[in-house]
XYZ file of C-alpha atoms in Angstrom:
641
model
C 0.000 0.000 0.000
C 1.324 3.389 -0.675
C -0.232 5.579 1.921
C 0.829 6.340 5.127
C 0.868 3.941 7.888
C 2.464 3.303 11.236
C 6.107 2.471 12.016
C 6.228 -0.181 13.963
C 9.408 -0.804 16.177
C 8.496 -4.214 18.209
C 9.181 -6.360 15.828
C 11.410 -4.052 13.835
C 9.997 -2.265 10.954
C 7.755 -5.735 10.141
C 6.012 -5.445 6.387
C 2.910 -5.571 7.460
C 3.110 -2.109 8.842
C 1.862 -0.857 5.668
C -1.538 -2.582 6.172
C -2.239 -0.289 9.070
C -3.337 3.314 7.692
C -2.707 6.462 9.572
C -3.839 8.336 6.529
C -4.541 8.373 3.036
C -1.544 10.227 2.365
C 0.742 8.932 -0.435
C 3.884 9.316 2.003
C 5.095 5.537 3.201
C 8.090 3.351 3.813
C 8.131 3.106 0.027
C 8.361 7.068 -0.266
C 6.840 10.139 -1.151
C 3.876 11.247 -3.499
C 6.430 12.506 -5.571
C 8.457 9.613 -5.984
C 5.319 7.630 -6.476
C 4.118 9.567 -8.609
C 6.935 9.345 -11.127
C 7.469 5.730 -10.831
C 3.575 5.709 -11.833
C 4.876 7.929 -14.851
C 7.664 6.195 -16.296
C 5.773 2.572 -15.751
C 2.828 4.350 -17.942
C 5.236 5.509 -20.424
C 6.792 2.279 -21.358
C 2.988 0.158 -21.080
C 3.238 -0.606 -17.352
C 0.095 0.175 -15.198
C 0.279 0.238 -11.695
C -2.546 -0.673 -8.974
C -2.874 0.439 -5.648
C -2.749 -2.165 -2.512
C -5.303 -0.209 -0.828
C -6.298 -0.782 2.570
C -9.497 0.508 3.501
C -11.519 -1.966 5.910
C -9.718 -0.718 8.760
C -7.160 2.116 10.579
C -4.113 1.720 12.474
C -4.793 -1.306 15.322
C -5.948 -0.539 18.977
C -3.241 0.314 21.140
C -0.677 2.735 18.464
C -0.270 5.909 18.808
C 2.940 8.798 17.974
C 2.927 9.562 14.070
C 2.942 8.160 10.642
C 5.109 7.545 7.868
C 4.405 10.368 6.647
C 4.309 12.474 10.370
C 0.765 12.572 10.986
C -0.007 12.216 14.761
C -2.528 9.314 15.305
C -4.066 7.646 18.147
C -5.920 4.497 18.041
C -7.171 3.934 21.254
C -8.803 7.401 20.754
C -10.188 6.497 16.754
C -8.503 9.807 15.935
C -6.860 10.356 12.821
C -6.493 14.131 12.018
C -4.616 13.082 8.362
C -7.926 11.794 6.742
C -9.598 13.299 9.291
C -11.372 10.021 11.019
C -12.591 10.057 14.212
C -14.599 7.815 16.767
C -17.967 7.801 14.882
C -16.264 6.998 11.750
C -16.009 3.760 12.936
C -18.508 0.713 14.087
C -19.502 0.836 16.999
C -19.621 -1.926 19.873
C -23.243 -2.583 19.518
C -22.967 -3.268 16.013
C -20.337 -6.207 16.964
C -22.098 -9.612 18.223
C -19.057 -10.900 19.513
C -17.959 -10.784 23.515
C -15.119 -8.577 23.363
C -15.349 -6.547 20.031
C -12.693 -9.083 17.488
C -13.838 -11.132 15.232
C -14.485 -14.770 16.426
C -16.894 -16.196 14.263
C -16.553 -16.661 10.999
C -19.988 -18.361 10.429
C -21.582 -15.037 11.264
C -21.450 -12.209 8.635
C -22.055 -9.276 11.183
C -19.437 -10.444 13.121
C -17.025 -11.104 10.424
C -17.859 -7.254 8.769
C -19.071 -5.812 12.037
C -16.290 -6.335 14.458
C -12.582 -5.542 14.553
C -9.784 -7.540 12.149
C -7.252 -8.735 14.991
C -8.042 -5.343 16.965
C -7.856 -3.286 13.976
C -9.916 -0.302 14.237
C -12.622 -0.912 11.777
C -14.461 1.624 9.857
C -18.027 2.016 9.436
C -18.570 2.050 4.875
C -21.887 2.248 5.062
C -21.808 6.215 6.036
C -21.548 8.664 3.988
C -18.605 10.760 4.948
C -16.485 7.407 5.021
C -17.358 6.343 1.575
C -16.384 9.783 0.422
C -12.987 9.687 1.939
C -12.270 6.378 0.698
C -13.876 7.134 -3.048
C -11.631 10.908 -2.469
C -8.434 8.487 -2.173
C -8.764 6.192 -5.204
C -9.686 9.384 -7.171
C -6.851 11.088 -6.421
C -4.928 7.874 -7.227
C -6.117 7.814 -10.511
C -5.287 11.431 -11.072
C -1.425 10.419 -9.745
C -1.692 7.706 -13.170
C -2.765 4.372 -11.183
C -5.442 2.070 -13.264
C -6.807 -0.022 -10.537
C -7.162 -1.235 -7.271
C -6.522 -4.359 -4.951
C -9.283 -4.330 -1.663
C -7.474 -5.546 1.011
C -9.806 -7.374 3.929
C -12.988 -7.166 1.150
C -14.594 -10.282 2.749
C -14.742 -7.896 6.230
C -16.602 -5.218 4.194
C -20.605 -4.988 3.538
C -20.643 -5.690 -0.495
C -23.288 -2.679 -1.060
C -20.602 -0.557 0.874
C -17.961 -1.968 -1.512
C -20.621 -0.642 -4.360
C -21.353 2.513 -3.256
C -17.486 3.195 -3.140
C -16.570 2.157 -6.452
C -19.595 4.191 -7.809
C -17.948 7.157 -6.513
C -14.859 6.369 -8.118
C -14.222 8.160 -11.367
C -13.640 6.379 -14.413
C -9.925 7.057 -16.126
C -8.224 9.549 -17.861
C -7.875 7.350 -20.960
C -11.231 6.471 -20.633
C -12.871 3.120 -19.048
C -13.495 1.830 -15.471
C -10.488 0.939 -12.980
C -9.284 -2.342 -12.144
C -10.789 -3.574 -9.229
C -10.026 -6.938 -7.761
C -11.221 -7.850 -4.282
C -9.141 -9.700 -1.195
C -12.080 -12.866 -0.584
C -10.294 -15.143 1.317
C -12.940 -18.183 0.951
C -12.330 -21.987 1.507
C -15.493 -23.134 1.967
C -15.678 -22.705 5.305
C -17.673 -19.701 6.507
C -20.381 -17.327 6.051
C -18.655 -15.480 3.162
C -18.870 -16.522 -0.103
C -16.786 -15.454 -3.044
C -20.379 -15.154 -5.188
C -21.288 -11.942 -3.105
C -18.408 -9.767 -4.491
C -18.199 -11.066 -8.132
C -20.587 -8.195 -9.324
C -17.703 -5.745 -7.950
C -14.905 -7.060 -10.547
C -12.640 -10.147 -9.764
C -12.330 -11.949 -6.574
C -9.109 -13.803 -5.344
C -9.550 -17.069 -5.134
C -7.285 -18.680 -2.535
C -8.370 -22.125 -3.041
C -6.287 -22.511 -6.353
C -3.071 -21.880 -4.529
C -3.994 -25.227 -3.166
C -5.515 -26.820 -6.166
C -1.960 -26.400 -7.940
C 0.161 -27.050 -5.341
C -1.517 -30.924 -5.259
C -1.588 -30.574 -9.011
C 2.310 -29.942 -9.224
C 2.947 -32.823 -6.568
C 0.725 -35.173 -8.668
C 0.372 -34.417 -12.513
C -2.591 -36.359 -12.182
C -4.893 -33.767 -10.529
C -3.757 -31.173 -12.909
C -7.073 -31.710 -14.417
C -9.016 -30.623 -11.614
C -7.349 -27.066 -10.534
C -10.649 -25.359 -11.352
C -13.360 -27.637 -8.429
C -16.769 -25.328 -9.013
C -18.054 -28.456 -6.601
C -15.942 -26.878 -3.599
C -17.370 -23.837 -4.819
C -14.713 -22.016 -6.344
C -15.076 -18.863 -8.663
C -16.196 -18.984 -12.048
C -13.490 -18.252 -14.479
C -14.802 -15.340 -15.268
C -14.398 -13.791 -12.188
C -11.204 -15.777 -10.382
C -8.626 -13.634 -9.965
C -5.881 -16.652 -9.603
C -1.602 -17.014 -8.233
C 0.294 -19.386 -6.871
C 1.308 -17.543 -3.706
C 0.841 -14.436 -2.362
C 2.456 -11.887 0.450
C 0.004 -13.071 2.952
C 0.200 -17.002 2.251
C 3.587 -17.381 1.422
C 4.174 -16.493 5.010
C 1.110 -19.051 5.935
C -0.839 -15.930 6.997
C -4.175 -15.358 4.793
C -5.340 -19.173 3.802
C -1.487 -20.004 3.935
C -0.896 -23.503 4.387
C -0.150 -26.555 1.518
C 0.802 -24.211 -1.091
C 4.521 -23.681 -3.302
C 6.427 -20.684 -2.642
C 9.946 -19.569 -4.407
C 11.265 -21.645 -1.351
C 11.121 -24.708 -4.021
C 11.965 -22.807 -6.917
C 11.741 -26.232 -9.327
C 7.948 -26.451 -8.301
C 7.464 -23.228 -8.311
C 8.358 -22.647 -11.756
C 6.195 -25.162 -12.929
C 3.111 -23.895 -10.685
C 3.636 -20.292 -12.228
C 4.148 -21.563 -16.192
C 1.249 -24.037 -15.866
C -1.185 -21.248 -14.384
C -0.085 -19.021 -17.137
C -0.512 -21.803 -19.941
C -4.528 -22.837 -18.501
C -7.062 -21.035 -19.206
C -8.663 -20.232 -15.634
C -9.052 -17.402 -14.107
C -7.122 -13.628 -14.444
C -3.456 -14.617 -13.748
C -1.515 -12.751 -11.117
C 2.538 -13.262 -11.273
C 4.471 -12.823 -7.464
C 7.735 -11.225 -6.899
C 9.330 -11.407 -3.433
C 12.161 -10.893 -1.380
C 14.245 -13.706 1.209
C 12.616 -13.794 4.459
C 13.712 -15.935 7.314
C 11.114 -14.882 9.906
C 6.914 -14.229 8.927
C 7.411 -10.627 9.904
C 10.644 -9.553 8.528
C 10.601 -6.768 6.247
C 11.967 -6.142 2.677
C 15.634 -6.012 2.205
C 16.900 -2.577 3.367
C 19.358 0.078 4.390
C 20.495 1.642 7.898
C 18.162 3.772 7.729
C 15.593 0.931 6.666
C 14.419 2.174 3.553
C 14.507 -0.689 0.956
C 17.307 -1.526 -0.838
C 17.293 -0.629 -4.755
C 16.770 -4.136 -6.655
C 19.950 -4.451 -7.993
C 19.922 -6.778 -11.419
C 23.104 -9.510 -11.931
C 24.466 -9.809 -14.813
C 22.709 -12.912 -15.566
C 19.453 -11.329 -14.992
C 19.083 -12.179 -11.753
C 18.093 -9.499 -8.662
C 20.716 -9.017 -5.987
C 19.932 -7.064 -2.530
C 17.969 -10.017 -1.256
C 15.157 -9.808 -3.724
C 14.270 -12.842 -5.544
C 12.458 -11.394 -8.575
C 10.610 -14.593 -9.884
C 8.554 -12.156 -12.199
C 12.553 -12.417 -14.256
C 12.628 -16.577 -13.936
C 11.990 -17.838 -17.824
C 9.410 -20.533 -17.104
C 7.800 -17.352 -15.733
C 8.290 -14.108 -17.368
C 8.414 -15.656 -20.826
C 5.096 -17.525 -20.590
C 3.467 -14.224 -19.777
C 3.733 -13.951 -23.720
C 2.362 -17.033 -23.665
C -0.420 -16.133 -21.646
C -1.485 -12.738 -24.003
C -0.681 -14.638 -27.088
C -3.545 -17.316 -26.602
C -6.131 -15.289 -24.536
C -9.610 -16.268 -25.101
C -9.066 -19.672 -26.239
C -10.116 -23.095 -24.831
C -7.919 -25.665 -23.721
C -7.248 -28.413 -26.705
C -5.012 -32.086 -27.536
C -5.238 -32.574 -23.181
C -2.643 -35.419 -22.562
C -1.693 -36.119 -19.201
C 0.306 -39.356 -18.473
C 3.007 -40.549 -16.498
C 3.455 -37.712 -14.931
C 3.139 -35.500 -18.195
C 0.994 -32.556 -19.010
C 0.414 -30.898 -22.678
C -2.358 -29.159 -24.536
C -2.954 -26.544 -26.974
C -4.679 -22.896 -26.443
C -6.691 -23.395 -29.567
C -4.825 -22.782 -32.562
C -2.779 -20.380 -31.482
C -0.337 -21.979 -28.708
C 1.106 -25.416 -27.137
C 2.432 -26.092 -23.826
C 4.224 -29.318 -22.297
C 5.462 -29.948 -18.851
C 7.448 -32.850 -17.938
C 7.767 -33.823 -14.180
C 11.179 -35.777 -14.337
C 12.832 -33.238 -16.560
C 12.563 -35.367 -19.364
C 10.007 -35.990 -22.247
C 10.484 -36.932 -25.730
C 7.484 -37.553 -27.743
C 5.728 -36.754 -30.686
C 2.508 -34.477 -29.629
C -0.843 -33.321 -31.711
C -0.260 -29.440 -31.391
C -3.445 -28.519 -33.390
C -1.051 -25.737 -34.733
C -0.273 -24.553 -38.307
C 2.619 -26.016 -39.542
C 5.806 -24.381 -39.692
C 8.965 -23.883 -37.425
C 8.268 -22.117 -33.775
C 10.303 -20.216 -31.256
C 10.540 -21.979 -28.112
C 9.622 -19.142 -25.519
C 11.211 -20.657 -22.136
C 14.203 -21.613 -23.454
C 14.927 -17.449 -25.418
C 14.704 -19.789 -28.484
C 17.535 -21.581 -28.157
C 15.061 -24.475 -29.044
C 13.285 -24.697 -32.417
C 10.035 -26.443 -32.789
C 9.102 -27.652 -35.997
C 5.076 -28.739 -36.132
C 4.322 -30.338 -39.599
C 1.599 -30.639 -41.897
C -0.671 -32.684 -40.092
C 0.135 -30.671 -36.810
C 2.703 -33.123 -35.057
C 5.321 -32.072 -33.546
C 8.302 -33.563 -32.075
C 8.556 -32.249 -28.147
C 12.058 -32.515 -26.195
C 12.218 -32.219 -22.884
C 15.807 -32.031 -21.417
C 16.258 -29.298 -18.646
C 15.366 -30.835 -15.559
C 15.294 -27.225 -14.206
C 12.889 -25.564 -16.125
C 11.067 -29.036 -17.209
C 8.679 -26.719 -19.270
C 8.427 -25.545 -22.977
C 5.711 -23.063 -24.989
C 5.498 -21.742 -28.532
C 2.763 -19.859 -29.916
C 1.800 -18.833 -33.357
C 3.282 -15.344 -34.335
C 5.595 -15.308 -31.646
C 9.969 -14.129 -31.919
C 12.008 -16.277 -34.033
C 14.944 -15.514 -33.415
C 17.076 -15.528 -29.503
C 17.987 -12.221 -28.270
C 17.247 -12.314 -24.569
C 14.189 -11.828 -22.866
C 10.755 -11.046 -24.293
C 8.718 -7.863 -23.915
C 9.206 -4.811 -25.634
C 11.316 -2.087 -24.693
C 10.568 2.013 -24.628
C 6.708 1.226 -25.343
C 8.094 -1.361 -27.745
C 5.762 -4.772 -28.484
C 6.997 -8.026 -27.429
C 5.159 -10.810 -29.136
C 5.829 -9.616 -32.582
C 7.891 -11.281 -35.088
C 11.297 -10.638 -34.917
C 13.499 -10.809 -38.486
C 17.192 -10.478 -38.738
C 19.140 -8.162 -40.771
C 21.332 -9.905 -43.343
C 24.773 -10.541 -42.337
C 25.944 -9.752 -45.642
C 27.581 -6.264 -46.437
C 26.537 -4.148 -49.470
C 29.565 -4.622 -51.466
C 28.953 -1.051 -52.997
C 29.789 0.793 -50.300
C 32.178 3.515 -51.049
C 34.399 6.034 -48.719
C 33.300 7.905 -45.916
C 32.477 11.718 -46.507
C 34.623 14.610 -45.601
C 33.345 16.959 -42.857
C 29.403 16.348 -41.482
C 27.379 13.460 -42.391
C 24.093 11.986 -41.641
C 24.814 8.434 -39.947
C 22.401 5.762 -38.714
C 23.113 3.323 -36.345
C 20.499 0.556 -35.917
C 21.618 -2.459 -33.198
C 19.149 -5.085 -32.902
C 17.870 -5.495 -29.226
C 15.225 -7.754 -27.244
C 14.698 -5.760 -24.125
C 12.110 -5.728 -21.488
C 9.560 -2.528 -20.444
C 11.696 -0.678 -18.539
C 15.341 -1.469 -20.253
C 16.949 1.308 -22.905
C 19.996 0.847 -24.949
C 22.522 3.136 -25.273
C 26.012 3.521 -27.066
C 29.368 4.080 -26.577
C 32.126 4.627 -28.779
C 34.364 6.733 -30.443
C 38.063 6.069 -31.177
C 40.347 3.477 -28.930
C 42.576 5.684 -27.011
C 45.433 3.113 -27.749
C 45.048 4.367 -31.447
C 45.039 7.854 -31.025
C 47.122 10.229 -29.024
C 45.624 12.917 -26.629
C 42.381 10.834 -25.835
C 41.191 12.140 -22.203
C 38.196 10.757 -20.163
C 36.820 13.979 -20.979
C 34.442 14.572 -24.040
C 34.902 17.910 -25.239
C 38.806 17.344 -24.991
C 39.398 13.805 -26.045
C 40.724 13.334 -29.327
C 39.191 9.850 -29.228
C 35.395 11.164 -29.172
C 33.640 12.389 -32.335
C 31.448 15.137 -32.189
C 27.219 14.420 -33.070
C 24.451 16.376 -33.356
C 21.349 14.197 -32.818
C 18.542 14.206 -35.572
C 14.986 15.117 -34.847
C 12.668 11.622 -34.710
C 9.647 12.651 -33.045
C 7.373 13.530 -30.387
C 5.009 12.246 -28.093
C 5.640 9.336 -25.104
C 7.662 7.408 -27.442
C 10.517 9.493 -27.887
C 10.069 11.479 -24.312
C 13.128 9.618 -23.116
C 15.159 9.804 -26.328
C 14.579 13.388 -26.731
C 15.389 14.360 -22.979
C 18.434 12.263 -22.968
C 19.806 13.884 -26.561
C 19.372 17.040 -25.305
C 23.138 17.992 -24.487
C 24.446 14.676 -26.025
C 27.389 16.272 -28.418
C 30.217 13.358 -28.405
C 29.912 10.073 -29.333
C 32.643 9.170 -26.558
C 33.133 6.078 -24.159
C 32.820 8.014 -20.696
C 28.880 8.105 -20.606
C 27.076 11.170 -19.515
C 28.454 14.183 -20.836
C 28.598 17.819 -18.962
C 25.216 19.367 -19.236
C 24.020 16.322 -20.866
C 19.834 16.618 -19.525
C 18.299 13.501 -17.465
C 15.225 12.312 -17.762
C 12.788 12.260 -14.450
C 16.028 11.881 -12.683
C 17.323 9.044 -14.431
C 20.814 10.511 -16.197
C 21.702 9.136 -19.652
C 24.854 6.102 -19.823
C 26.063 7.569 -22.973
C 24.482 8.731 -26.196
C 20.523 7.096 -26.192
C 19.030 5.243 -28.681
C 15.348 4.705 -29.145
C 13.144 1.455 -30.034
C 11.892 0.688 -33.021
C 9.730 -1.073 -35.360
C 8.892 -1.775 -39.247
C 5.115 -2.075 -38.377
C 3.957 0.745 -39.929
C 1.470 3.140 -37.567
C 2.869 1.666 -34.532
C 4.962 3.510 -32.101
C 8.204 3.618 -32.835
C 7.761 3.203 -36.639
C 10.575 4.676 -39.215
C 11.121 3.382 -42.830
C 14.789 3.170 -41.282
C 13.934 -0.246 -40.428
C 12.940 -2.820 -42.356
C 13.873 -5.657 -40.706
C 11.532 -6.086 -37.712
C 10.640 -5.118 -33.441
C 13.394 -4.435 -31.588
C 15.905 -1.810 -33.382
C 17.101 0.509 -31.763
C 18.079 3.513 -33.478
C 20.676 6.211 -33.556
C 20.107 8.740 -35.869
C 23.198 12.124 -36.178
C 24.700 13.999 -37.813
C 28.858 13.132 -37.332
C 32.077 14.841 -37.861
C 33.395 12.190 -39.967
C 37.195 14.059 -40.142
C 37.158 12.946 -36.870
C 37.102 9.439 -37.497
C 40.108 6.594 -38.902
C 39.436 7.005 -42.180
C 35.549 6.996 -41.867
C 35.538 4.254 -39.116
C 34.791 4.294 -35.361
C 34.003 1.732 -32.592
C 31.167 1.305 -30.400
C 29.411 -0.593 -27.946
C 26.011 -1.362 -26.464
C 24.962 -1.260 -23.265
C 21.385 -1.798 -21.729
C 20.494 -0.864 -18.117
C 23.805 -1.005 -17.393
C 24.872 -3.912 -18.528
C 27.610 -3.988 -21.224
C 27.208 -6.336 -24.550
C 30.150 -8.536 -24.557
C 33.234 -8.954 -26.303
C 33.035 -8.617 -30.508
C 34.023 -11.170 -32.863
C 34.213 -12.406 -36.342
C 32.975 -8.948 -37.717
C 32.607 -9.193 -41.804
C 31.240 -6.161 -43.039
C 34.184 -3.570 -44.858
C 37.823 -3.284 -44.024
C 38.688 -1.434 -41.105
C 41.473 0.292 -39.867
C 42.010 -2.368 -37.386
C 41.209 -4.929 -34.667
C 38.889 -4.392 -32.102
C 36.237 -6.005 -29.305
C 33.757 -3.557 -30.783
C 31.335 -3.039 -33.087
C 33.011 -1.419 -36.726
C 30.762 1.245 -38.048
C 31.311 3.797 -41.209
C 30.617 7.591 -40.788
C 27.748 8.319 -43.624
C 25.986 5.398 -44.035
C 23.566 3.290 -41.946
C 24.931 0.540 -39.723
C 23.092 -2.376 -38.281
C 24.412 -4.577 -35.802
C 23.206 -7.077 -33.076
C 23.618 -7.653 -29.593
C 26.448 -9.537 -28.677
C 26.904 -11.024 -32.299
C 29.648 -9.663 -35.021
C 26.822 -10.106 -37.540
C 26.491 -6.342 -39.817
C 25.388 -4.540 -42.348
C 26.303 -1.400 -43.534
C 24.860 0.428 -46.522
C 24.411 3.895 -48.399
C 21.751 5.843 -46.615
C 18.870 6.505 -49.930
């Protein structure tokens, strides 16, 4: 949740502070509005949507008291909270509460479960006015902030007309449309509450398939039944479905027989399987290492949360475990968009084997032992097919009756998944980057050079530099390059001096969200040098450049990111400058890639012209337009028509 809430000291800064509001401030342990807000921004930006944990059953619990997150004075025991402003008859009172001493005891009774206090939470009263106003004036000013939806924490403790009249109140969005509501219904069959009563509000979590799939992973052979309607379990429809969540991967909140990324084998087969079926609205967890059910996220002295650092194998470091990055899990979430709306098709499951099809559109197998080598109906077109788990590594080949022959040999990741119009070719991970698209085809420049290519102009020239890319929402790619300073004399470390940079002025590509980042970043970009950001180079919401930007692009025309520059397919990222070409050896200069950080590795085995000589980078020839790849030698470079 991103509002204010207490700070607990005994146990030390626990995580489930945040679920006790002090106000509806957006000042918490995860920061200010500001900072929220602009996270909000730059997740819009690049096709990210955010929605708000919000926590609005209940207050701060009996017995706190001092000030907030955010430094609003509270005090519990006195239901007064000046920062929203609540105060005693804001909440239910004792006569409205059946049980003996005012908590919740019986969860066979509705007015006690809705009418009483949450584990002496201080529970307010929705069905008045002035509350429902606060709470609607919250979520409003959310969605003015940029946030889509909302999570209802503790909705099975809240009257469902109350729940109604709230969301009524809550304006639709900027772009048009309602927002996202999905409601915390923690039903197992064994109360007064049923998941039913809230499905008319939007989806309903439904606890009971963290359970279903953990059996189902332990035993192939109940795979078939991870949707039970006879134990009463949401409708598709409705379910709002994971494997684990914050609450019962700590066996809080209908915790219990259920796979965490404490058994990350399992896990990754829970998470793929759930995003393969066809049940339910998918929900994908990413956690940090805990060792004790209250411990908070990783953090600093001061304990504010460590930054999620990323390894260079893709990996988080800081303590956070990130399975949102594991393949069997952030690859299938292609999967997952790429077959919406289908039915479930070809069902084998045997000896401890699952596959099927999503109509005609994608095929999944899962092997239990690691292994599986069969020949599978994939009810597919024929042709040959990316395998998405593996960053096709693996090609699939379905023929003309649509058989294919399925290899299983990681007993890892036991998992694979291709789906019709997918990538074909292996680049890293999928998703688009920069408001790029991620389940688009993906075609390869030809390694060949133009054989016409003549010398490099004298003085100023237009140059393109295009290097091929698979990125995730959230990466960019820039460049470095320039000269070797072991092949020039008087090359400094800084730009405007160093005989080994080459001056650039960046070309005009366009406006809007799309180029926000490219334009903000070029602004003050004059070298093409290997020391990243340059003197009065311009940042971008506070995020400073890594050398000279390039932005994504596509060959689908009227998408973003279209220019005729590419004709080759998603995930290009261009450079486009004019360059002092005198400036270069003989027309030629190095560079290198680099995305988030992370430097592309070591060049070899480059073909394309004859330059000046050997390097670990990229070759490229002032004038013309050069297109490279990520980590490969492969090139082109060609007159620019």
């Amino acid at each position: 949740p991103p509002n204010e809430h207490v700070v607990v000291t005994q146990p030390m800064r626990p995580w489930w502070e945040r679920y006790q509001p002090v106000s509806y401030k957006l000042h918490s342990r995860g920061g200010t509005e500001a900072e929220f807000k602009d996270m909000v921004t730059r997740c819009k930006n690049v096709g990210v949507r955010v929605y708000v944990d919000s926590v609005v059953n209940h207050m701060a619990g009996l017995g706190r008291q001092g000030s907030g997150s955010g430094g609003t004075s509270f005090n519990s025991d006195n239901f007064d909270f000046p920062g929203v402003p609540f105060r005693r008859e804001h909440f239910n009172s004792r006569d409205k509460c059946p049980s003996h001493d005012g908590n919740i005891n019986n969860y066979g009774d509705p007015n006690n479960v809705r009418n009483c206090f949450l584990v002496g939470l201080t529970d307010l009263d929705q069905s008045q006015e002035y509350v429902r106003t606060k709470i609607a004036e919250f979520y409003n000013h959310c969605i003015d902030v940029g946030v889509a939806g909302f999570r209802i924490d503790a909705a099975k403790h809240m009257w469902p007309g109350d729940i109604k009249a709230i969301q009524d109140k809550t304006k639709d969005l900027p772009e048009g449309g309602r927002p996202f509501f999905y409601h915390e219904v923690i039903d197992q069959n064994d109360g007064a509450i049923k998941v039913g009563e809230y499905t008319p509000l939007g989806y309903v979590t439904e606890f009971r398939y963290c359970q279903k799939i953990a059996e189902g992973i332990r035993n192939f052979g109940m795979l078939h039944g991870v949707y039970d309607p006879g134990w009463g379990m949401t409708d598709s429809a409705h379910a709002f479905v994971f494997v684990d969540n914050h609450d019962n991967q700590r066996g809080h909140g209908g915790g219990g027989n259920l796979i965490t990324h404490k058994h990350p084998r399992d896990y990754k087969m829970a998470v793929a399987f759930t995003l393969a079926y066809n049940y339910g609205f998918t929900r994908v967890m990413s956690s940090y290492y805990f060792q004790s059910s209250d411990q908070g996220p990783p953090h600093n002295g001061d304990y504010s949360a460590k930054d999620v650092t990323i390894n260079a194998d893709g990996s988080c470091g800081n303590g956070w475990v990130c399975e949102h990055r594991w393949n069997p899990i952030g690859n299938m979430v292609a999967f997952r968009n790429a077959v919406a709306g289908t039915g479930v098709d070809n069902w084998r499951n045997e000896n401890e084997e699952v596959s099927f099809s999503r109509g005609q559109k994608g095929f999944f197998a899962m092997a239990k032992s690691g292994h599986m080598d069969r020949t599978l109906h994939t009810g597919l077109p024929a042709g040959e097919y990316c395998e998405l788990v593996s960053d096709c590594k693996k090609k699939i080949t379905v023929d003309g009756s649509g058989n294919a022959h399925i290899v299983i040999d990681n007993s890892a990741e036991p998992v694979i998944a291709f789906i019709v119009g997918g990538p074909t070719g292996s680049t890293g991970s999928f998703g688009g980057g920069s408001s790029g698209s991620g389940s688009q085809s993906v075609t390869s420049a030809p390694a060949t050079p133009v054989p016409s290519v003549g010398p490099a102009p004298e003085g100023w020239a237009r140059t393109v530099i295009m290097i091929e890319r698979q990125t995730m929402p959230g990466q960019d790619l820039f460049i470095r390059g320039g000269i070797d300073h072991n092949h020039r004399q008087g090359c400094t470390t800084q730009a405007s001096t160093s005989a080994c940079a080459i001056p650039i002025k960046t070309l005009h590509l366009g406006t809007g969200s799309h180029y926000a980042q490219y334009n903000a970043w070029s602004t003050g970009d004059h070298y093409l040098d290997w020391y990243g950001m340059e003197t009065g180079q311009h940042s971008y919401h506070g995020h400073s450049p890594s050398g000279t930007p390039a932005v994504w692009t596509t060959n689908v025309e009227g998408a973003a990111g279209y220019t005729p520059l590419n004709t080759y397919g998603q995930h290009y990222w261009l450079i486009d400058v004019q360059m002092d070409c005198s400036r270069t050896e003989n027309g030629w200069f190095e560079l290198k890639a680099l995305v988030n950080g992370q430097w592309e590795g070591n060049i070899g085995g480059q073909t394309c012209g004859t330059p000046p000589y050997s390097s670990q980078n990229h070759w490229a020839k002032c004038g013309f337009k050069n297109v490279f790849h990520f980590n490969s030698g492969r090139c082109q470079i060609s007159d620019l028509s």
